[in-house]
Amino acid sequence: MQGNRLIPHPLMSFALIILWLLLNNTFSFGHILLGTLLGIMIPWFTNRFWPARPRICKRRLFLKFFFGIFLYDVVVANLNVVRLILQPDISKLQPKFIEIPLDTDDPMVISILANVISMTPGTVSTEITADKKTLIVHGLNVPDERAAIAEIKSRYETTLKEIFTC
Amino acid sequence: MMIVEILVSFFLILGAFFALAGSIGLFRLRDFFTRLHGPTKATTLGVGCLAIASAIYFTFHKEGISLHEVLITLFLFITAPVSAHFLAKAARHQRLHEDKDHPDA
C-alpha cells in the first residue's frame, strides 16, 4: 500500500478509523464518516513525525509472527513467570543481565525486538548500548546464558529482520 | 445463558489469579529488576482475561457486540514494555544493579 499526497499513510488511516469505531463501541454510519474524516486528517498533521515509513515486506510472516508465535509466547510467558513466582524457594531463581549482540541497525526492527522481548518469557529489555549494537536484557531466571541468547536471536530477531527488510 | 455465565466467571477468576500472582511476585522478589517482571507479564494476562470476561458479558447482556475491551488490551500491550523499559533504563543509570549493599533497592 503506497501513500499519496491526500492519504500519506493508508495503513495508519485505516487503523485510526478502526480505533475510533472501537472507542465509540459502535459501527453506525455517522461514526464511520467521522472516523474516516479523522483517519484522513490526523496523518496530515502528524506527517512530519514520521521520517521513514515502516515497511512490512513479508505480510504473511508478519501475521504468523504476531498472531501465532508472539501470542503463544505471551501466554506461556505468563504461566512460566507465575510458576517461578509461586515456587516455594524463591532464592533458586537465577536473575541475570544478558547481552544480545544485534545483527541489524534498523531502528524499527530494534525497537520492536525490544518490545517483544519485554512481553515474553521472563525477560525485560533494559537498555541498548550507545553504538546500537548490543541490547541488554534482564532475565528473571537464566540458568544458561548462551541458550537464552541463541533462543532470542533465532526465535525473534531473525524473523523480525525478515519481516521488515526487503 | 448458563454457558455465558460460566465463561465469564472462568475468565474473571483466571484474570484475578494472574493479577494476584503478579502482586505476590512484587512482594516476594528481592531486587528492583526481578520485580519489574511482574507488571509486564502476569498482570498483562490478568487484565487481558478480565477484558475478555467484560467483552463476553456486555455482548450478551446488552444489544450489539462490545469490543472496546480490545482497545484496553491493545494499549496495555503497547505501553507495558515501554514503561518497563524506561524504569529499567533509569535503574541502570542509577547503578542499582551494582549496589550489592542494598539488594532491596
PDB file of C-alpha atoms in Angstrom:
ATOM      1  CA  MET A   1       0.000   0.000   0.000  1.00  0.00           C
ATOM      2  CA  GLN A   2       1.683   3.169  -1.172  1.00  0.00           C
ATOM      3  CA  GLY A   3       0.621   6.564   0.107  1.00  0.00           C
ATOM      4  CA  ASN A   4      -0.049   9.676  -1.943  1.00  0.00           C
ATOM      5  CA  ARG A   5      -0.428  13.353  -1.100  1.00  0.00           C
ATOM      6  CA  LEU A   6      -4.019  13.092   0.028  1.00  0.00           C
ATOM      7  CA  ILE A   7      -3.556   9.939   2.117  1.00  0.00           C
ATOM      8  CA  PRO A   8       0.124   9.738   3.100  1.00  0.00           C
ATOM      9  CA  HIS A   9      -0.254   6.717   5.401  1.00  0.00           C
ATOM     10  CA  PRO A  10      -3.092   4.473   4.235  1.00  0.00           C
ATOM     11  CA  LEU A  11      -2.471   1.820   6.877  1.00  0.00           C
ATOM     12  CA  MET A  12      -2.436   4.436   9.656  1.00  0.00           C
ATOM     13  CA  SER A  13      -5.662   5.991   8.352  1.00  0.00           C
ATOM     14  CA  PHE A  14      -7.289   2.572   8.363  1.00  0.00           C
ATOM     15  CA  ALA A  15      -6.043   1.853  11.906  1.00  0.00           C
ATOM     16  CA  LEU A  16      -7.373   5.237  13.095  1.00  0.00           C
ATOM     17  CA  ILE A  17     -10.840   4.535  11.687  1.00  0.00           C
ATOM     18  CA  ILE A  18     -10.949   1.142  13.420  1.00  0.00           C
ATOM     19  CA  LEU A  19      -9.651   2.748  16.621  1.00  0.00           C
ATOM     20  CA  TRP A  20     -12.354   5.422  16.504  1.00  0.00           C
ATOM     21  CA  LEU A  21     -15.112   2.861  15.977  1.00  0.00           C
ATOM     22  CA  LEU A  22     -13.817   0.679  18.801  1.00  0.00           C
ATOM     23  CA  LEU A  23     -13.524   3.669  21.142  1.00  0.00           C
ATOM     24  CA  ASN A  24     -17.147   4.568  20.486  1.00  0.00           C
ATOM     25  CA  ASN A  25     -18.147   0.898  20.507  1.00  0.00           C
ATOM     26  CA  THR A  26     -20.391   1.390  17.505  1.00  0.00           C
ATOM     27  CA  PHE A  27     -20.435   0.802  13.765  1.00  0.00           C
ATOM     28  CA  SER A  28     -23.092   3.369  12.914  1.00  0.00           C
ATOM     29  CA  PHE A  29     -22.840   5.333   9.682  1.00  0.00           C
ATOM     30  CA  GLY A  30     -22.247   8.675  11.413  1.00  0.00           C
ATOM     31  CA  HIS A  31     -19.262   7.397  13.315  1.00  0.00           C
ATOM     32  CA  ILE A  32     -17.818   5.666  10.259  1.00  0.00           C
ATOM     33  CA  LEU A  33     -17.999   9.034   8.470  1.00  0.00           C
ATOM     34  CA  LEU A  34     -16.447  10.942  11.379  1.00  0.00           C
ATOM     35  CA  GLY A  35     -13.789   8.247  11.817  1.00  0.00           C
ATOM     36  CA  THR A  36     -12.893   8.426   8.147  1.00  0.00           C
ATOM     37  CA  LEU A  37     -12.551  12.194   8.393  1.00  0.00           C
ATOM     38  CA  LEU A  38     -10.223  11.831  11.404  1.00  0.00           C
ATOM     39  CA  GLY A  39      -8.350   8.992   9.721  1.00  0.00           C
ATOM     40  CA  ILE A  40      -7.595  11.231   6.761  1.00  0.00           C
ATOM     41  CA  MET A  41      -6.826  14.428   8.665  1.00  0.00           C
ATOM     42  CA  ILE A  42      -4.689  13.175  11.557  1.00  0.00           C
ATOM     43  CA  PRO A  43      -1.945  11.787   9.238  1.00  0.00           C
ATOM     44  CA  TRP A  44      -1.753  15.240   7.555  1.00  0.00           C
ATOM     45  CA  PHE A  45      -0.883  16.939  10.804  1.00  0.00           C
ATOM     46  CA  THR A  46       1.440  14.228  12.110  1.00  0.00           C
ATOM     47  CA  ASN A  47       3.184  13.646   8.797  1.00  0.00           C
ATOM     48  CA  ARG A  48       6.357  15.350   9.926  1.00  0.00           C
ATOM     49  CA  PHE A  49       6.777  12.965  12.887  1.00  0.00           C
ATOM     50  CA  TRP A  50       7.250  10.040  10.519  1.00  0.00           C
ATOM     51  CA  PRO A  51      10.608  10.441   8.822  1.00  0.00           C
ATOM     52  CA  ALA A  52      10.642   6.923   7.400  1.00  0.00           C
ATOM     53  CA  ARG A  53       7.599   4.813   6.864  1.00  0.00           C
ATOM     54  CA  PRO A  54       7.992   1.334   8.366  1.00  0.00           C
ATOM     55  CA  ARG A  55       7.605  -1.218   5.620  1.00  0.00           C
ATOM     56  CA  ILE A  56       6.172  -4.653   6.148  1.00  0.00           C
ATOM     57  CA  CYS A  57       7.711  -6.761   3.454  1.00  0.00           C
ATOM     58  CA  LYS A  58       6.566 -10.234   4.391  1.00  0.00           C
ATOM     59  CA  ARG A  59       2.909  -9.792   5.191  1.00  0.00           C
ATOM     60  CA  ARG A  60       2.083 -13.426   5.895  1.00  0.00           C
ATOM     61  CA  LEU A  61       5.115 -13.891   8.077  1.00  0.00           C
ATOM     62  CA  PHE A  62       4.102 -10.716   9.936  1.00  0.00           C
ATOM     63  CA  LEU A  63       0.631 -12.119  10.690  1.00  0.00           C
ATOM     64  CA  LYS A  64       2.029 -15.536  11.567  1.00  0.00           C
ATOM     65  CA  PHE A  65       4.563 -13.987  13.927  1.00  0.00           C
ATOM     66  CA  PHE A  66       2.320 -11.586  15.845  1.00  0.00           C
ATOM     67  CA  PHE A  67      -0.857 -13.648  15.954  1.00  0.00           C
ATOM     68  CA  GLY A  68       0.834 -17.039  16.253  1.00  0.00           C
ATOM     69  CA  ILE A  69       4.291 -17.202  17.752  1.00  0.00           C
ATOM     70  CA  PHE A  70       4.056 -13.971  19.747  1.00  0.00           C
ATOM     71  CA  LEU A  71       0.605 -14.544  21.281  1.00  0.00           C
ATOM     72  CA  TYR A  72       1.534 -18.113  22.173  1.00  0.00           C
ATOM     73  CA  ASP A  73       4.725 -16.904  23.826  1.00  0.00           C
ATOM     74  CA  VAL A  74       2.892 -14.220  25.817  1.00  0.00           C
ATOM     75  CA  VAL A  75       0.594 -16.828  27.349  1.00  0.00           C
ATOM     76  CA  VAL A  76       3.491 -19.201  28.032  1.00  0.00           C
ATOM     77  CA  ALA A  77       5.481 -16.279  29.474  1.00  0.00           C
ATOM     78  CA  ASN A  78       2.741 -15.584  31.974  1.00  0.00           C
ATOM     79  CA  LEU A  79       2.408 -19.190  33.041  1.00  0.00           C
ATOM     80  CA  ASN A  80       6.186 -19.515  33.386  1.00  0.00           C
ATOM     81  CA  VAL A  81       6.528 -16.370  35.447  1.00  0.00           C
ATOM     82  CA  VAL A  82       3.600 -17.356  37.677  1.00  0.00           C
ATOM     83  CA  ARG A  83       5.252 -20.733  38.271  1.00  0.00           C
ATOM     84  CA  LEU A  84       8.589 -19.070  39.082  1.00  0.00           C
ATOM     85  CA  ILE A  85       6.985 -16.554  41.426  1.00  0.00           C
ATOM     86  CA  LEU A  86       4.937 -19.115  43.321  1.00  0.00           C
ATOM     87  CA  GLN A  87       7.672 -21.741  43.728  1.00  0.00           C
ATOM     88  CA  PRO A  88       8.386 -22.416  47.432  1.00  0.00           C
ATOM     89  CA  ASP A  89      12.060 -21.480  47.390  1.00  0.00           C
ATOM     90  CA  ILE A  90      12.332 -18.178  45.577  1.00  0.00           C
ATOM     91  CA  SER A  91      16.098 -17.921  46.135  1.00  0.00           C
ATOM     92  CA  LYS A  92      16.548 -20.632  43.495  1.00  0.00           C
ATOM     93  CA  LEU A  93      15.946 -18.022  40.802  1.00  0.00           C
ATOM     94  CA  GLN A  94      18.983 -17.012  38.808  1.00  0.00           C
ATOM     95  CA  PRO A  95      18.315 -13.483  37.575  1.00  0.00           C
ATOM     96  CA  LYS A  96      20.974 -12.160  35.247  1.00  0.00           C
ATOM     97  CA  PHE A  97      21.747  -9.459  32.708  1.00  0.00           C
ATOM     98  CA  ILE A  98      22.430 -10.890  29.296  1.00  0.00           C
ATOM     99  CA  GLU A  99      23.914  -9.038  26.358  1.00  0.00           C
ATOM    100  CA  ILE A 100      22.443  -9.763  22.973  1.00  0.00           C
ATOM    101  CA  PRO A 101      24.605  -8.749  20.024  1.00  0.00           C
ATOM    102  CA  LEU A 102      22.329  -7.247  17.366  1.00  0.00           C
ATOM    103  CA  ASP A 103      22.602  -8.208  13.711  1.00  0.00           C
ATOM    104  CA  THR A 104      20.623  -5.257  12.438  1.00  0.00           C
ATOM    105  CA  ASP A 105      20.900  -1.470  12.615  1.00  0.00           C
ATOM    106  CA  ASP A 106      17.319  -0.757  11.594  1.00  0.00           C
ATOM    107  CA  PRO A 107      15.802   1.271  14.483  1.00  0.00           C
ATOM    108  CA  MET A 108      12.336  -0.080  13.663  1.00  0.00           C
ATOM    109  CA  VAL A 109      13.443  -3.698  13.979  1.00  0.00           C
ATOM    110  CA  ILE A 110      15.420  -2.984  17.147  1.00  0.00           C
ATOM    111  CA  SER A 111      12.547  -1.250  18.937  1.00  0.00           C
ATOM    112  CA  ILE A 112      10.046  -3.956  18.005  1.00  0.00           C
ATOM    113  CA  LEU A 113      12.521  -6.632  19.091  1.00  0.00           C
ATOM    114  CA  ALA A 114      12.993  -4.851  22.443  1.00  0.00           C
ATOM    115  CA  ASN A 115       9.231  -4.665  22.985  1.00  0.00           C
ATOM    116  CA  VAL A 116       8.691  -8.296  22.010  1.00  0.00           C
ATOM    117  CA  ILE A 117      11.430  -9.362  24.424  1.00  0.00           C
ATOM    118  CA  SER A 118       9.769  -7.424  27.238  1.00  0.00           C
ATOM    119  CA  MET A 119       6.464  -9.183  26.629  1.00  0.00           C
ATOM    120  CA  THR A 120       7.810 -12.740  26.504  1.00  0.00           C
ATOM    121  CA  PRO A 121       9.193 -15.437  28.861  1.00  0.00           C
ATOM    122  CA  GLY A 122      10.921 -13.924  31.874  1.00  0.00           C
ATOM    123  CA  THR A 123      12.836 -11.237  30.012  1.00  0.00           C
ATOM    124  CA  VAL A 124      12.710  -7.436  30.069  1.00  0.00           C
ATOM    125  CA  SER A 125      14.850  -5.370  27.742  1.00  0.00           C
ATOM    126  CA  THR A 126      16.597  -2.766  29.838  1.00  0.00           C
ATOM    127  CA  GLU A 127      18.957  -0.852  27.640  1.00  0.00           C
ATOM    128  CA  ILE A 128      20.535  -0.535  24.265  1.00  0.00           C
ATOM    129  CA  THR A 129      24.188   0.445  24.153  1.00  0.00           C
ATOM    130  CA  ALA A 130      25.079   3.798  22.647  1.00  0.00           C
ATOM    131  CA  ASP A 131      26.527   2.237  19.498  1.00  0.00           C
ATOM    132  CA  LYS A 132      23.231   0.376  18.944  1.00  0.00           C
ATOM    133  CA  LYS A 133      24.983  -2.942  18.592  1.00  0.00           C
ATOM    134  CA  THR A 134      24.033  -4.628  21.852  1.00  0.00           C
ATOM    135  CA  LEU A 135      20.727  -4.994  23.632  1.00  0.00           C
ATOM    136  CA  ILE A 136      20.984  -5.549  27.379  1.00  0.00           C
ATOM    137  CA  VAL A 137      18.199  -7.791  28.629  1.00  0.00           C
ATOM    138  CA  HIS A 138      17.353  -8.748  32.174  1.00  0.00           C
ATOM    139  CA  GLY A 139      16.266 -12.346  32.599  1.00  0.00           C
ATOM    140  CA  LEU A 140      14.263 -13.498  35.602  1.00  0.00           C
ATOM    141  CA  ASN A 141      15.717 -16.989  35.543  1.00  0.00           C
ATOM    142  CA  VAL A 142      18.713 -17.646  33.308  1.00  0.00           C
ATOM    143  CA  PRO A 143      20.470 -20.915  34.070  1.00  0.00           C
ATOM    144  CA  ASP A 144      22.150 -20.981  30.635  1.00  0.00           C
ATOM    145  CA  GLU A 145      23.107 -17.597  29.219  1.00  0.00           C
ATOM    146  CA  ARG A 146      24.186 -18.873  25.791  1.00  0.00           C
ATOM    147  CA  ALA A 147      20.992 -20.831  25.206  1.00  0.00           C
ATOM    148  CA  ALA A 148      18.899 -17.791  26.169  1.00  0.00           C
ATOM    149  CA  ILE A 149      20.746 -15.536  23.719  1.00  0.00           C
ATOM    150  CA  ALA A 150      20.542 -18.130  20.949  1.00  0.00           C
ATOM    151  CA  GLU A 151      16.810 -18.580  21.506  1.00  0.00           C
ATOM    152  CA  ILE A 152      16.012 -14.867  21.383  1.00  0.00           C
ATOM    153  CA  LYS A 153      18.125 -14.409  18.268  1.00  0.00           C
ATOM    154  CA  SER A 154      16.703 -17.348  16.349  1.00  0.00           C
ATOM    155  CA  ARG A 155      13.099 -17.030  17.524  1.00  0.00           C
ATOM    156  CA  TYR A 156      12.604 -13.275  17.278  1.00  0.00           C
ATOM    157  CA  GLU A 157      15.435 -11.314  15.719  1.00  0.00           C
ATOM    158  CA  THR A 158      15.791 -13.365  12.547  1.00  0.00           C
ATOM    159  CA  THR A 159      12.043 -13.359  11.941  1.00  0.00           C
ATOM    160  CA  LEU A 160      11.622  -9.622  12.594  1.00  0.00           C
ATOM    161  CA  LYS A 161      14.560  -8.824  10.344  1.00  0.00           C
ATOM    162  CA  GLU A 162      12.988 -10.849   7.589  1.00  0.00           C
ATOM    163  CA  ILE A 163       9.620  -9.130   8.011  1.00  0.00           C
ATOM    164  CA  PHE A 164      10.905  -5.557   7.911  1.00  0.00           C
ATOM    165  CA  THR A 165      13.770  -5.675   5.442  1.00  0.00           C
ATOM    166  CA  CYS A 166      13.177  -6.121   1.768  1.00  0.00           C
TER     167      CYS A 166
ATOM    168  CA  MET B   1     -27.149 -18.144  29.177  1.00  0.00           C
ATOM    169  CA  MET B   2     -25.703 -20.651  31.609  1.00  0.00           C
ATOM    170  CA  ILE B   3     -22.668 -21.209  29.395  1.00  0.00           C
ATOM    171  CA  VAL B   4     -22.091 -17.454  29.168  1.00  0.00           C
ATOM    172  CA  GLU B   5     -22.151 -17.142  32.952  1.00  0.00           C
ATOM    173  CA  ILE B   6     -19.645 -19.972  33.286  1.00  0.00           C
ATOM    174  CA  LEU B   7     -17.357 -18.463  30.632  1.00  0.00           C
ATOM    175  CA  VAL B   8     -17.481 -15.012  32.250  1.00  0.00           C
ATOM    176  CA  SER B   9     -16.780 -16.484  35.696  1.00  0.00           C
ATOM    177  CA  PHE B  10     -13.927 -18.568  34.306  1.00  0.00           C
ATOM    178  CA  PHE B  11     -12.174 -15.580  32.748  1.00  0.00           C
ATOM    179  CA  LEU B  12     -12.808 -13.400  35.815  1.00  0.00           C
ATOM    180  CA  ILE B  13     -11.232 -15.957  38.142  1.00  0.00           C
ATOM    181  CA  LEU B  14      -8.346 -16.641  35.767  1.00  0.00           C
ATOM    182  CA  GLY B  15      -7.688 -12.900  35.421  1.00  0.00           C
ATOM    183  CA  ALA B  16      -7.865 -12.349  39.151  1.00  0.00           C
ATOM    184  CA  PHE B  17      -5.457 -15.249  39.672  1.00  0.00           C
ATOM    185  CA  PHE B  18      -2.853 -13.767  37.323  1.00  0.00           C
ATOM    186  CA  ALA B  19      -3.197 -10.304  38.841  1.00  0.00           C
ATOM    187  CA  LEU B  20      -2.787 -11.796  42.321  1.00  0.00           C
ATOM    188  CA  ALA B  21       0.260 -13.794  41.215  1.00  0.00           C
ATOM    189  CA  GLY B  22       1.800 -10.594  39.830  1.00  0.00           C
ATOM    190  CA  SER B  23       1.269  -8.839  43.148  1.00  0.00           C
ATOM    191  CA  ILE B  24       2.701 -11.765  45.114  1.00  0.00           C
ATOM    192  CA  GLY B  25       5.715 -11.592  42.825  1.00  0.00           C
ATOM    193  CA  LEU B  26       6.143  -7.915  43.598  1.00  0.00           C
ATOM    194  CA  PHE B  27       6.186  -8.828  47.281  1.00  0.00           C
ATOM    195  CA  ARG B  28       8.391 -11.921  47.158  1.00  0.00           C
ATOM    196  CA  LEU B  29      11.085 -10.997  44.654  1.00  0.00           C
ATOM    197  CA  ARG B  30      14.216  -9.480  46.070  1.00  0.00           C
ATOM    198  CA  ASP B  31      15.510  -6.688  43.897  1.00  0.00           C
ATOM    199  CA  PHE B  32      14.318  -3.989  41.563  1.00  0.00           C
ATOM    200  CA  PHE B  33      14.998  -5.759  38.297  1.00  0.00           C
ATOM    201  CA  THR B  34      13.292  -9.034  39.146  1.00  0.00           C
ATOM    202  CA  ARG B  35      10.299  -7.076  40.416  1.00  0.00           C
ATOM    203  CA  LEU B  36       9.996  -5.459  37.008  1.00  0.00           C
ATOM    204  CA  HIS B  37       8.948  -8.802  35.553  1.00  0.00           C
ATOM    205  CA  GLY B  38       5.654  -8.816  37.430  1.00  0.00           C
ATOM    206  CA  PRO B  39       3.933  -5.842  35.790  1.00  0.00           C
ATOM    207  CA  THR B  40       4.977  -6.768  32.242  1.00  0.00           C
ATOM    208  CA  LYS B  41       3.851 -10.397  32.421  1.00  0.00           C
ATOM    209  CA  ALA B  42       1.415 -11.733  34.958  1.00  0.00           C
ATOM    210  CA  THR B  43      -0.549  -8.506  35.066  1.00  0.00           C
ATOM    211  CA  THR B  44      -0.858  -8.272  31.283  1.00  0.00           C
ATOM    212  CA  LEU B  45      -2.567 -11.638  31.008  1.00  0.00           C
ATOM    213  CA  GLY B  46      -4.595 -10.854  34.145  1.00  0.00           C
ATOM    214  CA  VAL B  47      -6.039  -7.692  32.656  1.00  0.00           C
ATOM    215  CA  GLY B  48      -6.394  -9.459  29.302  1.00  0.00           C
ATOM    216  CA  CYS B  49      -8.602 -12.145  30.874  1.00  0.00           C
ATOM    217  CA  LEU B  50     -10.704  -9.535  32.693  1.00  0.00           C
ATOM    218  CA  ALA B  51     -11.181  -7.669  29.405  1.00  0.00           C
ATOM    219  CA  ILE B  52     -12.315 -10.861  27.679  1.00  0.00           C
ATOM    220  CA  ALA B  53     -14.780 -11.509  30.508  1.00  0.00           C
ATOM    221  CA  SER B  54     -16.119  -7.963  30.192  1.00  0.00           C
ATOM    222  CA  ALA B  55     -16.465  -8.242  26.402  1.00  0.00           C
ATOM    223  CA  ILE B  56     -18.400 -11.516  26.691  1.00  0.00           C
ATOM    224  CA  TYR B  57     -20.650 -10.176  29.438  1.00  0.00           C
ATOM    225  CA  PHE B  58     -21.631  -6.941  27.691  1.00  0.00           C
ATOM    226  CA  THR B  59     -22.007  -8.622  24.313  1.00  0.00           C
ATOM    227  CA  PHE B  60     -24.640 -10.958  25.709  1.00  0.00           C
ATOM    228  CA  HIS B  61     -26.354  -8.648  28.186  1.00  0.00           C
ATOM    229  CA  LYS B  62     -26.603  -5.511  26.072  1.00  0.00           C
ATOM    230  CA  GLU B  63     -27.509  -5.011  22.471  1.00  0.00           C
ATOM    231  CA  GLY B  64     -24.745  -5.376  19.915  1.00  0.00           C
ATOM    232  CA  ILE B  65     -21.216  -6.583  20.368  1.00  0.00           C
ATOM    233  CA  SER B  66     -18.887  -4.862  22.789  1.00  0.00           C
ATOM    234  CA  LEU B  67     -15.342  -4.559  21.556  1.00  0.00           C
ATOM    235  CA  HIS B  68     -13.712  -1.587  23.220  1.00  0.00           C
ATOM    236  CA  GLU B  69     -12.180  -4.027  25.708  1.00  0.00           C
ATOM    237  CA  VAL B  70      -9.899  -4.999  22.831  1.00  0.00           C
ATOM    238  CA  LEU B  71      -8.513  -1.461  22.957  1.00  0.00           C
ATOM    239  CA  ILE B  72      -7.610  -1.743  26.639  1.00  0.00           C
ATOM    240  CA  THR B  73      -5.629  -4.891  25.894  1.00  0.00           C
ATOM    241  CA  LEU B  74      -4.028  -3.284  22.854  1.00  0.00           C
ATOM    242  CA  PHE B  75      -2.934  -0.149  24.720  1.00  0.00           C
ATOM    243  CA  LEU B  76      -1.641  -2.260  27.582  1.00  0.00           C
ATOM    244  CA  PHE B  77       0.426  -4.339  25.175  1.00  0.00           C
ATOM    245  CA  ILE B  78       1.865  -1.176  23.668  1.00  0.00           C
ATOM    246  CA  THR B  79       2.593   0.699  26.906  1.00  0.00           C
ATOM    247  CA  ALA B  80       3.665  -2.058  29.338  1.00  0.00           C
ATOM    248  CA  PRO B  81       7.004  -2.916  27.697  1.00  0.00           C
ATOM    249  CA  VAL B  82       7.813   0.749  27.091  1.00  0.00           C
ATOM    250  CA  SER B  83       7.241   1.775  30.714  1.00  0.00           C
ATOM    251  CA  ALA B  84       9.143  -1.304  31.940  1.00  0.00           C
ATOM    252  CA  HIS B  85      11.994  -0.345  29.616  1.00  0.00           C
ATOM    253  CA  PHE B  86      12.112   3.210  30.973  1.00  0.00           C
ATOM    254  CA  LEU B  87      12.071   2.024  34.590  1.00  0.00           C
ATOM    255  CA  ALA B  88      14.853  -0.452  33.859  1.00  0.00           C
ATOM    256  CA  LYS B  89      16.907   2.123  31.995  1.00  0.00           C
ATOM    257  CA  ALA B  90      16.569   4.643  34.815  1.00  0.00           C
ATOM    258  CA  ALA B  91      17.551   1.982  37.354  1.00  0.00           C
ATOM    259  CA  ARG B  92      20.611   1.012  35.351  1.00  0.00           C
ATOM    260  CA  HIS B  93      21.733   4.599  35.163  1.00  0.00           C
ATOM    261  CA  GLN B  94      21.322   4.823  38.937  1.00  0.00           C
ATOM    262  CA  ARG B  95      23.579   1.749  39.040  1.00  0.00           C
ATOM    263  CA  LEU B  96      21.145  -0.231  41.153  1.00  0.00           C
ATOM    264  CA  HIS B  97      22.490  -3.472  39.684  1.00  0.00           C
ATOM    265  CA  GLU B  98      25.963  -2.804  41.102  1.00  0.00           C
ATOM    266  CA  ASP B  99      24.694  -1.853  44.535  1.00  0.00           C
ATOM    267  CA  LYS B 100      25.366  -5.050  46.445  1.00  0.00           C
ATOM    268  CA  ASP B 101      24.877  -3.469  49.876  1.00  0.00           C
ATOM    269  CA  HIS B 102      21.232  -2.753  49.200  1.00  0.00           C
ATOM    270  CA  PRO B 103      19.763  -5.751  47.433  1.00  0.00           C
ATOM    271  CA  ASP B 104      16.308  -4.423  48.270  1.00  0.00           C
ATOM    272  CA  ALA B 105      16.765  -1.257  46.279  1.00  0.00           C
TER     273      ALA B 105
END
